[in-house]
CSV table of C-alpha atoms in Angstrom, one decimal:
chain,number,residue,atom,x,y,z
A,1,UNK,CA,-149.2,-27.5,64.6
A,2,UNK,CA,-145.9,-25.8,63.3
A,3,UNK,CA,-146.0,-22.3,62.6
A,4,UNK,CA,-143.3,-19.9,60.9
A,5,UNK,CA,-140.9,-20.0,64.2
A,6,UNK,CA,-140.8,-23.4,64.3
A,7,UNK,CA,-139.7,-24.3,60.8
A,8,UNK,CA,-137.4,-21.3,60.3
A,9,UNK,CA,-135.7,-22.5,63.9
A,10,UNK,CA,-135.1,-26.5,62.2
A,11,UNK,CA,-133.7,-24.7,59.3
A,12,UNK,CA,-131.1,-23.1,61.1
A,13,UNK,CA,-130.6,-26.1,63.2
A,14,UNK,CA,-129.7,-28.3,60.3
A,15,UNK,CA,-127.8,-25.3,58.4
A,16,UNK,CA,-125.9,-23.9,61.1
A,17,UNK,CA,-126.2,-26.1,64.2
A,18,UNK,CA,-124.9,-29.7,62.7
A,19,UNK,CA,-128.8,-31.2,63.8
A,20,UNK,CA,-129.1,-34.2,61.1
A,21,UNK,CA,-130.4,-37.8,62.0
A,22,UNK,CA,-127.5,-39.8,62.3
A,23,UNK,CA,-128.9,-43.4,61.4
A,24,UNK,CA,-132.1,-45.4,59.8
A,25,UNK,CA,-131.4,-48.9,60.9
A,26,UNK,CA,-133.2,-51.4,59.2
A,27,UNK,CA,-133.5,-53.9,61.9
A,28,UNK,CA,-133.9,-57.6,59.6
A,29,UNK,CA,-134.1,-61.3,61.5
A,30,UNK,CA,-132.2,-63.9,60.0
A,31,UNK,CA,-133.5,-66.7,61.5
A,32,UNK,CA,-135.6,-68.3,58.9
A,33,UNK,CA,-132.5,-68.2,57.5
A,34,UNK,CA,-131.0,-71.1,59.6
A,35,UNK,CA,-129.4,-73.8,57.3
A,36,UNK,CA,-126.7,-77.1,58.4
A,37,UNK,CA,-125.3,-76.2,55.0
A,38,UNK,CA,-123.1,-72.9,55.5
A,39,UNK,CA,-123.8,-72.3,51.5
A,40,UNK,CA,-127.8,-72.6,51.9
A,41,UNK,CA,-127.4,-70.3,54.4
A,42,UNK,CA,-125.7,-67.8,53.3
A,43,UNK,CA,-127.7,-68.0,50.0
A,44,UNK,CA,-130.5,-67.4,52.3
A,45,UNK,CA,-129.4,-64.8,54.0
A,46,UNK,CA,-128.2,-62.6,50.9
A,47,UNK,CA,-131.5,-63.2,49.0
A,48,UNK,CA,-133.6,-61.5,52.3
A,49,UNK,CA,-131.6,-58.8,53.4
A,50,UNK,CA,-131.6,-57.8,49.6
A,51,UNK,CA,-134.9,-58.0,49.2
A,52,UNK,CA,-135.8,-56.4,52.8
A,53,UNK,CA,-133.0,-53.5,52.4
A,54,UNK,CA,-132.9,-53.0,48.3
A,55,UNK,CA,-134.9,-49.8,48.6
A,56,UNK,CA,-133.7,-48.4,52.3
A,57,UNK,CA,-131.2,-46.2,51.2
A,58,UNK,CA,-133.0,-44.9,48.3
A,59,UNK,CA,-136.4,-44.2,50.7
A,60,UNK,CA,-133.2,-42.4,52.9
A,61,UNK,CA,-131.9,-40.7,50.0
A,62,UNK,CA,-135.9,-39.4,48.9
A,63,UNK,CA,-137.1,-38.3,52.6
A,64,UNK,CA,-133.5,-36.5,53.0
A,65,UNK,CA,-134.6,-34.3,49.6
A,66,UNK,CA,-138.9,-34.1,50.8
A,67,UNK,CA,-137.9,-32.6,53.8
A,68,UNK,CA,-134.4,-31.1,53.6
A,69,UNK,CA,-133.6,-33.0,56.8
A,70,UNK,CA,-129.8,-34.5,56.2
A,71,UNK,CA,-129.8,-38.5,57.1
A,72,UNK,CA,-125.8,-39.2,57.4
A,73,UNK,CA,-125.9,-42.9,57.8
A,74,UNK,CA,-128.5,-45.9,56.3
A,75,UNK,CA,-127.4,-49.2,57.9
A,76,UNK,CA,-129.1,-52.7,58.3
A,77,UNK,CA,-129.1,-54.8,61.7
A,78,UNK,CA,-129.3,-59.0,62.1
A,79,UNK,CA,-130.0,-61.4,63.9
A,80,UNK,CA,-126.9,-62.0,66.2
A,81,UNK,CA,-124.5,-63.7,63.5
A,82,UNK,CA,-123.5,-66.7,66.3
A,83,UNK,CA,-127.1,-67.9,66.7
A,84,UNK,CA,-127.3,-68.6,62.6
A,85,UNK,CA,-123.9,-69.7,62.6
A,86,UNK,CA,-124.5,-72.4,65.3
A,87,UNK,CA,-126.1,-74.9,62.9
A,88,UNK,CA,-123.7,-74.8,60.0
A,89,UNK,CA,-120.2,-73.0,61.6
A,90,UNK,CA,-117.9,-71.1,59.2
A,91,UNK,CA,-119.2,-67.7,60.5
A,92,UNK,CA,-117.0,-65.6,58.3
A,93,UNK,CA,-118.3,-67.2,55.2
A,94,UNK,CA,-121.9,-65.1,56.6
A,95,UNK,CA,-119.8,-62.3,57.6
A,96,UNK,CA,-118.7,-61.9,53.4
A,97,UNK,CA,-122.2,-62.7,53.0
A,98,UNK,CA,-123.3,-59.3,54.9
A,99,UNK,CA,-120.6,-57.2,53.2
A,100,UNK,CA,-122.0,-58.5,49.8
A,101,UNK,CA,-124.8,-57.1,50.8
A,102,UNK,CA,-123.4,-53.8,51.8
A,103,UNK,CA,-122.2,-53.3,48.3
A,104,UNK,CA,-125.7,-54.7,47.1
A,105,UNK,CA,-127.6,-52.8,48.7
A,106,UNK,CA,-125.4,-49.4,49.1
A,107,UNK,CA,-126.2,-49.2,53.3
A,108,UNK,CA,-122.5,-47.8,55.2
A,109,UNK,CA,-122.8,-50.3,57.8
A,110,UNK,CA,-124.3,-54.1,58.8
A,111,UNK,CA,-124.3,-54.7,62.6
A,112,UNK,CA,-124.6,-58.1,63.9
A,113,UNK,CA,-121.8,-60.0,63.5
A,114,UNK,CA,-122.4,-60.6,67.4
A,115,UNK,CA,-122.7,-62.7,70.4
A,116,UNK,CA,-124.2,-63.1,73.3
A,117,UNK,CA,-122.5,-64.8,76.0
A,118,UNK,CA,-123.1,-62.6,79.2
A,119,UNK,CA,-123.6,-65.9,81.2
A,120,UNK,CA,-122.2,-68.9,78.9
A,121,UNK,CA,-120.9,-69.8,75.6
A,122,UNK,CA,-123.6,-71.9,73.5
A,123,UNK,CA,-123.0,-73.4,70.3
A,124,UNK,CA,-121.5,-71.1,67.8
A,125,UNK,CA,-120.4,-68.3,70.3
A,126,UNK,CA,-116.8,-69.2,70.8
A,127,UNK,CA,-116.1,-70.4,66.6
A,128,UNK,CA,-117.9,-66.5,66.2
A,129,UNK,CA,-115.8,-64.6,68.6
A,130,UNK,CA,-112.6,-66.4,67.7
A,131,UNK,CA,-113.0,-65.2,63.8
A,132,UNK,CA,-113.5,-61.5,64.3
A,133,UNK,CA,-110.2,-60.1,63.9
A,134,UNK,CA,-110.1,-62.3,60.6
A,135,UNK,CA,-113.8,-61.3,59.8
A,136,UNK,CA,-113.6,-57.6,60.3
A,137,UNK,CA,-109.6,-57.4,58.4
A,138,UNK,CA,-111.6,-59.3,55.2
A,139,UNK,CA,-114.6,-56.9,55.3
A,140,UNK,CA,-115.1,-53.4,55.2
A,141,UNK,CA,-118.6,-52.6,56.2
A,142,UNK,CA,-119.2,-55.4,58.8
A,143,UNK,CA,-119.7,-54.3,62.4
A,144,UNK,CA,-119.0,-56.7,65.8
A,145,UNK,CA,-120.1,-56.9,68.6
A,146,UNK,CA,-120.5,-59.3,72.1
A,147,UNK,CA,-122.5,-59.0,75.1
A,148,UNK,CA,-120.5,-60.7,78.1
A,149,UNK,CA,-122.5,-59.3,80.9
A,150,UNK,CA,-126.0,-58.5,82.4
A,151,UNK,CA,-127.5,-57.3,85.9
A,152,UNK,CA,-129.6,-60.5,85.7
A,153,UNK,CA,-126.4,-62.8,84.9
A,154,UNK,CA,-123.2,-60.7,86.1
A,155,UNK,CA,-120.3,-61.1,84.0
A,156,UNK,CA,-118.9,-63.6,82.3
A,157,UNK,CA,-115.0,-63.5,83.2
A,158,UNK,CA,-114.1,-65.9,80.4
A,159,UNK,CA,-115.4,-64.1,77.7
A,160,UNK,CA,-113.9,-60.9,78.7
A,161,UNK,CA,-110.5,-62.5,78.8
A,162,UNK,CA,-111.4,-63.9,75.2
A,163,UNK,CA,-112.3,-60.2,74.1
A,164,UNK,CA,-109.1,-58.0,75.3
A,165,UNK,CA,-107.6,-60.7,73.1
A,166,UNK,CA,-110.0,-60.7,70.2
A,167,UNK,CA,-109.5,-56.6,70.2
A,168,UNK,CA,-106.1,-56.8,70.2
A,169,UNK,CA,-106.1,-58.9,67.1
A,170,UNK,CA,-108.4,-57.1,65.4
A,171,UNK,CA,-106.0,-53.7,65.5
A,172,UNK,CA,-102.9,-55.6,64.5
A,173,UNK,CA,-104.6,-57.4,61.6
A,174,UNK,CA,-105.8,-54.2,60.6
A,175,UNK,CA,-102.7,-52.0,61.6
A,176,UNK,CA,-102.2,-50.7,57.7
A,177,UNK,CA,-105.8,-49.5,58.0
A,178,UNK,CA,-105.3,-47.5,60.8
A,179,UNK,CA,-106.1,-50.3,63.3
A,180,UNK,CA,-109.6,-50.3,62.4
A,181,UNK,CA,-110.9,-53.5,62.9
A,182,UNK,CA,-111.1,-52.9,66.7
A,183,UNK,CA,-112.8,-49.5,66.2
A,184,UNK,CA,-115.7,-52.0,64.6
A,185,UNK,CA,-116.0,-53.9,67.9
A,186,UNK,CA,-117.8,-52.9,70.9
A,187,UNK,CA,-118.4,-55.1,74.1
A,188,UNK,CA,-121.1,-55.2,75.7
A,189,UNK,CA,-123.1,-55.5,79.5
A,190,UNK,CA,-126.7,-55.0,79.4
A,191,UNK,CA,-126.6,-54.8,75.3
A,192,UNK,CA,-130.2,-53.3,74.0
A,193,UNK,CA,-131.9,-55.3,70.9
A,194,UNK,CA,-133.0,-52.4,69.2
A,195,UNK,CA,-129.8,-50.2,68.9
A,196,UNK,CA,-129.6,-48.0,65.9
A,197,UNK,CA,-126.2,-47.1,66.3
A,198,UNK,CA,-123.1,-48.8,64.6
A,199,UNK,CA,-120.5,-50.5,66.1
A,200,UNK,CA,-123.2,-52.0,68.2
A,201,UNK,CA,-126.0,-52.7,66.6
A,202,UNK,CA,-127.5,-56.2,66.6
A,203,UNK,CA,-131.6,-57.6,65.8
A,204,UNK,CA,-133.2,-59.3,68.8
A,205,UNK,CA,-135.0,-61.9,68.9
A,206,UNK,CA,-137.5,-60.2,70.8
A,207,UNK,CA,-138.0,-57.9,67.9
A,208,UNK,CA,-140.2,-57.9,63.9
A,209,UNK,CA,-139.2,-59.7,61.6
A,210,UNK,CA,-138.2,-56.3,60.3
A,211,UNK,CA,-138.3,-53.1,61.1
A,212,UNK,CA,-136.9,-48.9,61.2
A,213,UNK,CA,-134.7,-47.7,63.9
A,214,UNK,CA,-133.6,-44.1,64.0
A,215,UNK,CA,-131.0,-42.7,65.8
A,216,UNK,CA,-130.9,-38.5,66.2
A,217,UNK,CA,-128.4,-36.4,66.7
A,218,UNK,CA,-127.6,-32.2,67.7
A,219,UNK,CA,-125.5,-31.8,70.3
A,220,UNK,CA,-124.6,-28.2,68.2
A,221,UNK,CA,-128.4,-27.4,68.9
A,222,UNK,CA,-128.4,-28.2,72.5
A,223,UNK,CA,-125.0,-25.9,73.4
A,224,UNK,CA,-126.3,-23.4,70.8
A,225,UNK,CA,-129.4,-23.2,72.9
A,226,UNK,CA,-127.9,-23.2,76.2
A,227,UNK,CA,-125.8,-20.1,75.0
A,228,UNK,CA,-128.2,-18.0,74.8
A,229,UNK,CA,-129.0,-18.3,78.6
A,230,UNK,CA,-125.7,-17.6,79.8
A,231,UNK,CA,-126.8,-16.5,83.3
A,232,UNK,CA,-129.6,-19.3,83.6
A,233,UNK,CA,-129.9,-21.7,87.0
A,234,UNK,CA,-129.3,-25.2,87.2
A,235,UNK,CA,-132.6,-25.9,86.7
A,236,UNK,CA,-133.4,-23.4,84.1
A,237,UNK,CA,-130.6,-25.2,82.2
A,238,UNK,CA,-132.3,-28.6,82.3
A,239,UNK,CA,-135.5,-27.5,81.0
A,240,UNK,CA,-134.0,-25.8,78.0
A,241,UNK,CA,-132.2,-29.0,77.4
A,242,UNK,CA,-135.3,-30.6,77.6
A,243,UNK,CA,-137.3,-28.2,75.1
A,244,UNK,CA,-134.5,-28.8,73.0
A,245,UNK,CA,-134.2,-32.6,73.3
A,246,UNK,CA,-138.2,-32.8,72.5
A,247,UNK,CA,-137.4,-30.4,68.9
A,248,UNK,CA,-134.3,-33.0,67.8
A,249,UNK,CA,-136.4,-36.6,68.8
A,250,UNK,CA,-139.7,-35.1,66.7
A,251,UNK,CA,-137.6,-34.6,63.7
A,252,UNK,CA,-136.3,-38.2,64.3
A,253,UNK,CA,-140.1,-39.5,65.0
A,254,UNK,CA,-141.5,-38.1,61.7
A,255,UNK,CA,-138.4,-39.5,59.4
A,256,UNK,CA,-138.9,-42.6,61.4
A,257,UNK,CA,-142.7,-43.1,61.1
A,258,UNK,CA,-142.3,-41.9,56.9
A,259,UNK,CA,-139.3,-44.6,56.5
A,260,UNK,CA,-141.6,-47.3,58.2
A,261,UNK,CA,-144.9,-46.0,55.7
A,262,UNK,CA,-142.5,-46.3,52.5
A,263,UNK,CA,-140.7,-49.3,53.2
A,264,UNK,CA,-143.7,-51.2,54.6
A,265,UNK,CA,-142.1,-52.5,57.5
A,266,UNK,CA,-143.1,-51.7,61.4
A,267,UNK,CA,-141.4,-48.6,62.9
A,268,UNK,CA,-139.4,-49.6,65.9
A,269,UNK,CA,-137.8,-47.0,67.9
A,270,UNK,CA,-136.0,-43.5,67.9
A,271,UNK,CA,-132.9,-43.6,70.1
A,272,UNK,CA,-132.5,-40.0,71.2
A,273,UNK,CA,-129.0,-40.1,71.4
A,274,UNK,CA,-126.7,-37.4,71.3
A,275,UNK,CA,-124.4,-38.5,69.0
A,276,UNK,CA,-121.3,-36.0,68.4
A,277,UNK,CA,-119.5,-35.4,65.3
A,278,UNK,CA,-115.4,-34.3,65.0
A,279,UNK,CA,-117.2,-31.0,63.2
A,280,UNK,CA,-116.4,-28.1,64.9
A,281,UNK,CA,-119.8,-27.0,66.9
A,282,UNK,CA,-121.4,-31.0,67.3
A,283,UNK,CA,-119.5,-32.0,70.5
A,284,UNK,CA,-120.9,-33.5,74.0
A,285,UNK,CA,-118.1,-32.0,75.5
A,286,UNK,CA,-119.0,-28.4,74.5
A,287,UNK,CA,-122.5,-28.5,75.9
A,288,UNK,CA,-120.1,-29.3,79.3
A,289,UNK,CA,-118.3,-26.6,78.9
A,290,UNK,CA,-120.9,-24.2,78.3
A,291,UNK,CA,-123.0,-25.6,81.6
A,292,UNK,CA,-119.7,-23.9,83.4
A,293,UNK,CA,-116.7,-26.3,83.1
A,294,UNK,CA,-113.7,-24.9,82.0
A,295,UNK,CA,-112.8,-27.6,80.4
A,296,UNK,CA,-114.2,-31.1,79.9
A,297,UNK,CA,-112.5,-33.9,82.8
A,298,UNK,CA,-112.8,-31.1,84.9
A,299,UNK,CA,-114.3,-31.6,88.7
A,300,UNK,CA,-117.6,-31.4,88.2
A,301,UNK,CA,-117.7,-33.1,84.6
A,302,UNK,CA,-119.5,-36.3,85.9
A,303,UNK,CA,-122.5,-34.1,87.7
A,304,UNK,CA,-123.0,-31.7,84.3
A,305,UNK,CA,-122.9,-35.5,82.1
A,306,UNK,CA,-125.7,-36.4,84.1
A,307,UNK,CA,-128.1,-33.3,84.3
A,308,UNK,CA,-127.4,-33.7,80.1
A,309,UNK,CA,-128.4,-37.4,80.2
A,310,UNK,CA,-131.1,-37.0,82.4
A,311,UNK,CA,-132.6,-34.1,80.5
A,312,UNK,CA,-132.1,-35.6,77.4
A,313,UNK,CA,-134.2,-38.6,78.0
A,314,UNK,CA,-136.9,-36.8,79.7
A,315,UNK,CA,-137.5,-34.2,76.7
A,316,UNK,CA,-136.8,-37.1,74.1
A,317,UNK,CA,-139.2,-39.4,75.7
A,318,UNK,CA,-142.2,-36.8,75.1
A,319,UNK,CA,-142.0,-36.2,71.6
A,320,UNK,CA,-142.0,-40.3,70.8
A,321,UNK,CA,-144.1,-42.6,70.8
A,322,UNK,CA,-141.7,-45.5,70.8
A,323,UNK,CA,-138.2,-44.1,72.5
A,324,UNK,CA,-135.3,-47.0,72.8
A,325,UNK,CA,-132.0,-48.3,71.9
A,326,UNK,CA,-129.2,-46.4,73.8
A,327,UNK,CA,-131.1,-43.2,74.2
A,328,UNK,CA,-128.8,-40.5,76.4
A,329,UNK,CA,-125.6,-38.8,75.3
A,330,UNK,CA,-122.3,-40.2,74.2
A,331,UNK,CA,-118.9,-39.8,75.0
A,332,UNK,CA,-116.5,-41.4,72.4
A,333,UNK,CA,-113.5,-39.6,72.1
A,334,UNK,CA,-112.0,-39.6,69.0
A,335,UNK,CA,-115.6,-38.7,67.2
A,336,UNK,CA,-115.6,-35.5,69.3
A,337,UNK,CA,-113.8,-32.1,69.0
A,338,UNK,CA,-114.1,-31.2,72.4
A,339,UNK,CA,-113.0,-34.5,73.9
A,340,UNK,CA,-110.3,-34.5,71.8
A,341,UNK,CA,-109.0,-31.2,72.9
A,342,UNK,CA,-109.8,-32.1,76.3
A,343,UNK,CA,-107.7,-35.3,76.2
A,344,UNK,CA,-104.8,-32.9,74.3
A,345,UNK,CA,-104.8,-30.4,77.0
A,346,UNK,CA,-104.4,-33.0,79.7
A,347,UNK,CA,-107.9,-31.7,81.5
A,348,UNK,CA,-109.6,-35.8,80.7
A,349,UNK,CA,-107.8,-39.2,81.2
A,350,UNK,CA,-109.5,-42.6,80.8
A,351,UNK,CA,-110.1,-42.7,85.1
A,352,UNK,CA,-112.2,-39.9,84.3
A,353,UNK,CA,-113.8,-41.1,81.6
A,354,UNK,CA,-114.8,-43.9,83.6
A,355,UNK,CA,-116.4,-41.9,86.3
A,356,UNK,CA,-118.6,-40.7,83.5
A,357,UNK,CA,-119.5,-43.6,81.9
A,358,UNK,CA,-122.0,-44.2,85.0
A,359,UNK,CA,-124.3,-41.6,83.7
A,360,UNK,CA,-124.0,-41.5,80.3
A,361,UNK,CA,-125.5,-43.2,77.7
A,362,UNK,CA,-123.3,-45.9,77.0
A,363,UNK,CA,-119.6,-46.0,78.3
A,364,UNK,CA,-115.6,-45.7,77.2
A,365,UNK,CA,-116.2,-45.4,73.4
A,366,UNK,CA,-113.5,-45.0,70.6
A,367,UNK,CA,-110.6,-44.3,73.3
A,368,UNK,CA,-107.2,-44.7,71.4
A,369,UNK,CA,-104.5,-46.5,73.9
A,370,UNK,CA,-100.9,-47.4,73.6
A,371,UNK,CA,-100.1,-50.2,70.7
A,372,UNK,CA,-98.0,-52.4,73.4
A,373,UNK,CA,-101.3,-52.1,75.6
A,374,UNK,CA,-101.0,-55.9,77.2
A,375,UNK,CA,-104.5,-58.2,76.1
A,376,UNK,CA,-104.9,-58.5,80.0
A,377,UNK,CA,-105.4,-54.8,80.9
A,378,UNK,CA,-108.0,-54.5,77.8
A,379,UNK,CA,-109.6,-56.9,79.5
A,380,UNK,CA,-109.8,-55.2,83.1
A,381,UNK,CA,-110.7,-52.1,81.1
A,382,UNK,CA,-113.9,-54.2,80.1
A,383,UNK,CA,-114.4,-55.7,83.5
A,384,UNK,CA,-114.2,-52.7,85.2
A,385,UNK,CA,-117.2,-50.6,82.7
A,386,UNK,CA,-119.5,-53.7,82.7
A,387,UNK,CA,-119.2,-53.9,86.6
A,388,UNK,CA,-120.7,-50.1,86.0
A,389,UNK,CA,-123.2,-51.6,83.7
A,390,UNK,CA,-124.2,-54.3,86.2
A,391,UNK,CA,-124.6,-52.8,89.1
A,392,UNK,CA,-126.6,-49.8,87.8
A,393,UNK,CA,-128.9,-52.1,85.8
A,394,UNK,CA,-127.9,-49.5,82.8
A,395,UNK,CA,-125.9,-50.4,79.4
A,396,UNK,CA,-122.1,-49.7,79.5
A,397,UNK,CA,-119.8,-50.8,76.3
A,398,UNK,CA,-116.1,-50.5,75.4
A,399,UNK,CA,-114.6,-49.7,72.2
A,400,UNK,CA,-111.1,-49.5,72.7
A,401,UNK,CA,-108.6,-49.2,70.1
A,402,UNK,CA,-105.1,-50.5,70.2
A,403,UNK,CA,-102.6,-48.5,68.7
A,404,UNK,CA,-99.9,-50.9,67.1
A,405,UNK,CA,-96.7,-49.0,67.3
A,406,UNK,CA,-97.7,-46.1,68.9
A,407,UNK,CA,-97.2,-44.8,72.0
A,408,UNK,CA,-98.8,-42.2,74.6
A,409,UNK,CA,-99.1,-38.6,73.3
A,410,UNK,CA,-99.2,-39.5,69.3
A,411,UNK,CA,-102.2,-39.4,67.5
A,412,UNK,CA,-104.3,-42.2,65.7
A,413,UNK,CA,-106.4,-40.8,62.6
A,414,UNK,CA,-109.4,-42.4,61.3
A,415,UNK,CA,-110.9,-39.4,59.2
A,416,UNK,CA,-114.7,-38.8,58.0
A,417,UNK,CA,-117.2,-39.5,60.9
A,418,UNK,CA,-114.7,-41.4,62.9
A,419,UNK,CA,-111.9,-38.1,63.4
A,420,UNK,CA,-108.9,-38.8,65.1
A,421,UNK,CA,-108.0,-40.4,68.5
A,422,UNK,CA,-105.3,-39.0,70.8
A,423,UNK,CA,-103.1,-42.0,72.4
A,424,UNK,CA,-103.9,-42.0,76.1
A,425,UNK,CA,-102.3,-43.7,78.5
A,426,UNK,CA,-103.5,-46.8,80.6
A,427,UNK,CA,-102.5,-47.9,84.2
A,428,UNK,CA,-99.1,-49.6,83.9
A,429,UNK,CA,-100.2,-52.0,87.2
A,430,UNK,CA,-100.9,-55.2,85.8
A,431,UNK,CA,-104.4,-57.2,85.9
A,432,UNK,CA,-103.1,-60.6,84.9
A,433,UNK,CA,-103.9,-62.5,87.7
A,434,UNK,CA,-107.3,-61.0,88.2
A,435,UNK,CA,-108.1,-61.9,84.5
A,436,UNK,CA,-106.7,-65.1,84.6
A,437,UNK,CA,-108.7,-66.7,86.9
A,438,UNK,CA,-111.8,-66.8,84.9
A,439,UNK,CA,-115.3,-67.9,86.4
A,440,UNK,CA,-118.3,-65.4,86.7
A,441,UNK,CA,-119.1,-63.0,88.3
A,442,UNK,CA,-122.3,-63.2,90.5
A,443,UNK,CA,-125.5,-60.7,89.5
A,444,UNK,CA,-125.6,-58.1,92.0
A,445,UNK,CA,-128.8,-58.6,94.8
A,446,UNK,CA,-130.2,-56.1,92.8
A,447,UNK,CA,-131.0,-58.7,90.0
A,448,UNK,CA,-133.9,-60.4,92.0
A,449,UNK,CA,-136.4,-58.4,91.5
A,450,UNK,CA,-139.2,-60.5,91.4
């Protein structure tokens, strides 16, 4: 039961600590939308995901006002875009489809324009993946994504040679927008089906027809609260993380289970991820810092990311009934004032980053490399964070952003919730031959579990 303290404390967590919910996803299947004929289809899909998603951002707008809780983003998931495309081809034709019914419907973003291929290519998959640079440069609120790897499958070396290429393509088709197609990819090992958060977000087919999936935020409640125990242990750290993690996923778990009552669809998850903002005060990087780093990229960054993650999850997980999607803490760089700084001061590098990315929540998010960045080191970059993902039967992603014309040390800005990326440098050692020769590689033992 809440008393006085409680509400006056989530008051000044949302006025003074940057705690919002970051996302309702509305999670819609689009596969009774299946059609030969690409127009059918597409006529399909624009009359459901209206009529699913005419009143989602309305419902956001009403429970934002009921409860003074501040809901940043409403977005809509589908049905990986290469399993509807399969049966009548011309994928981009569906990917105008979806941003029709952005602009419909009023949502900032539509994940799904995805495919998974972490052991093979199937019908669809490679016409998909080869139109996303020309997808993503015609639309403005259509998100990609591919998964080319899995603990059960290992990784599929073709695809990630097809996807340093893809990326690549995507910034220089969109190099007058700030490069911004390839900030709307991310590529996957071990992708979840229920992931609120854009660029990633796809609808399994595991999942309702349709359905609510929030996505929290606050990492300026969890360094506000761990300032006020300045002298606490290791362990007394965790648990205030904890306590603090359990406050943030409630809030999530209430505007999730009143979204589901007044849109009349089933309420899916809350992903308790801490999702950082370029506002000053709403960093990841921050809470590091005030565990006792210096700076973040530090020696002993990797061991305080994890203590976060870990706590995170474990105070999140009581105070839902349903906890999924990514679920931990994010790093992305260029959405983050403190990993920004960190990168400017010369205290992280993308090796670092790495290392973290084996604890975290997801992996080497919105990094900012040099323009002239060759296709077959984006690749490796891939390689190397879904061998992470693979072998620690945990999700890992990369959303890497080449730079066209810029080189290390300049500056890449995106604005809004996106902020600026610092150019960072990349291994100058080439990975061509590695890249080049294709194949798969094998699930790790740890795959056959049964």
């Amino acid at each position: 039961m809440l008393n006085t303290g409680d509400i006056l404390e989530t008051i000044k967590m949302i006025q003074e600590e940057n705690l919002d919910i970051r996302t309702i996803t509305m999670g819609i299947s689009l596969l009774d939308c299946i059609d030969g004929d690409v127009d059918r289809a597409c006529d399909k899909v624009y009359e459901k995901m209206m009529r699913k998603a005419e009143n989602l951002v309305k419902t956001g707008e009403d429970i934002e006002k009921q409860y003074g809780i501040p809901i940043i983003n409403k977005r809509i998931s589908v049905t990986p875009i290469a399993i509807v495309s399969a049966a009548c081809g011309q994928p981009v034709k569906l990917a105008k489809t979806l941003q029709r019914v952005a602009e419909g419907t009023g949502v900032n973003y539509i994940g799904g324009y995805s495919a998974l291929v972490h052991k093979g290519f199937s019908a669809g998959d490679r016409e998909l993946i080869e139109s996303i640079p020309e997808a993503l440069a015609e639309t403005t609120n259509v998100c990609s994504s591919v998964n080319i790897g899995s603990t059960k499958a290992g990784i599929n070396m073709d695809a990630v040679a097809i996807m340093g290429k893809i990326i690549r393509e995507a910034a220089e088709k969109t190099k007058d927008d700030h490069c911004f197609g390839a900030a709307k990819i991310v590529v996957f090992c071990n992708a979840p089906e229920d992931n609120p958060f854009m660029a990633g977000a796809f609808h399994g087919v595991g999942e309702y027809d349709c359905e609510i999936n929030v996505g929290v935020s606050g990492p300026g409640v969890v360094r506000a609260a761990l300032s006020k125990h300045p002298d606490a242990n290791i362990s007394e750290i965790a648990d205030v993380i904890k306590k603090t993690a359990f406050k943030i996923t409630r809030m999530g778990q209430l505007v999730g289970t009143e979204a589901s009552k007044r849109l009349g669809v089933p309420f899916g998850i809350v992903d308790l991820s801490l999702a950082p903002t370029p506002a000053v005060g709403d960093s990841v990087a921050h809470i590091l810092e005030e565990i006792g780093l210096e700076s973040c990229g530090a020696h002993g960054t990797t061991a305080c990311l994890a203590l976060l993650n870990d706590a995170v999850k474990k105070g999140g997980v009581m105070a839902s009934s349903h906890v999924g999607g990514l679920s931990g803490a994010f790093i992305p760089v260029s959405e983050d004032a403190g990993m920004i700084d960190a990168v400017n001061r010369g205290s992280l590098s993308l090796e670092k980053l790495e290392a973290m990315t084996a604890v975290c929540s997801v992996g080497l998010d919105m990094i900012v490399v040099p323009g002239d960045t060759p296709v077959d080191t984006i690749s490796a970059i891939i390689a190397d964070e879904a061998a992470i993902g693979m072998v620690n039967s945990k999700t890992t992603a990369v959303r890497v952003i080449p730079a066209i014309g810029m080189k290390e040390g300049e500056t890449l800005e995106f604005g809004g919730l996106f902020g600026s990326g610092p150019v960072m440098p990349v291994s100058r050692f080439s990975s061509t031959k590695f890249i080049s020769r294709g194949g798969r590689i094998p699930a790790p033992l740890q795959s056959l579990k049964n």
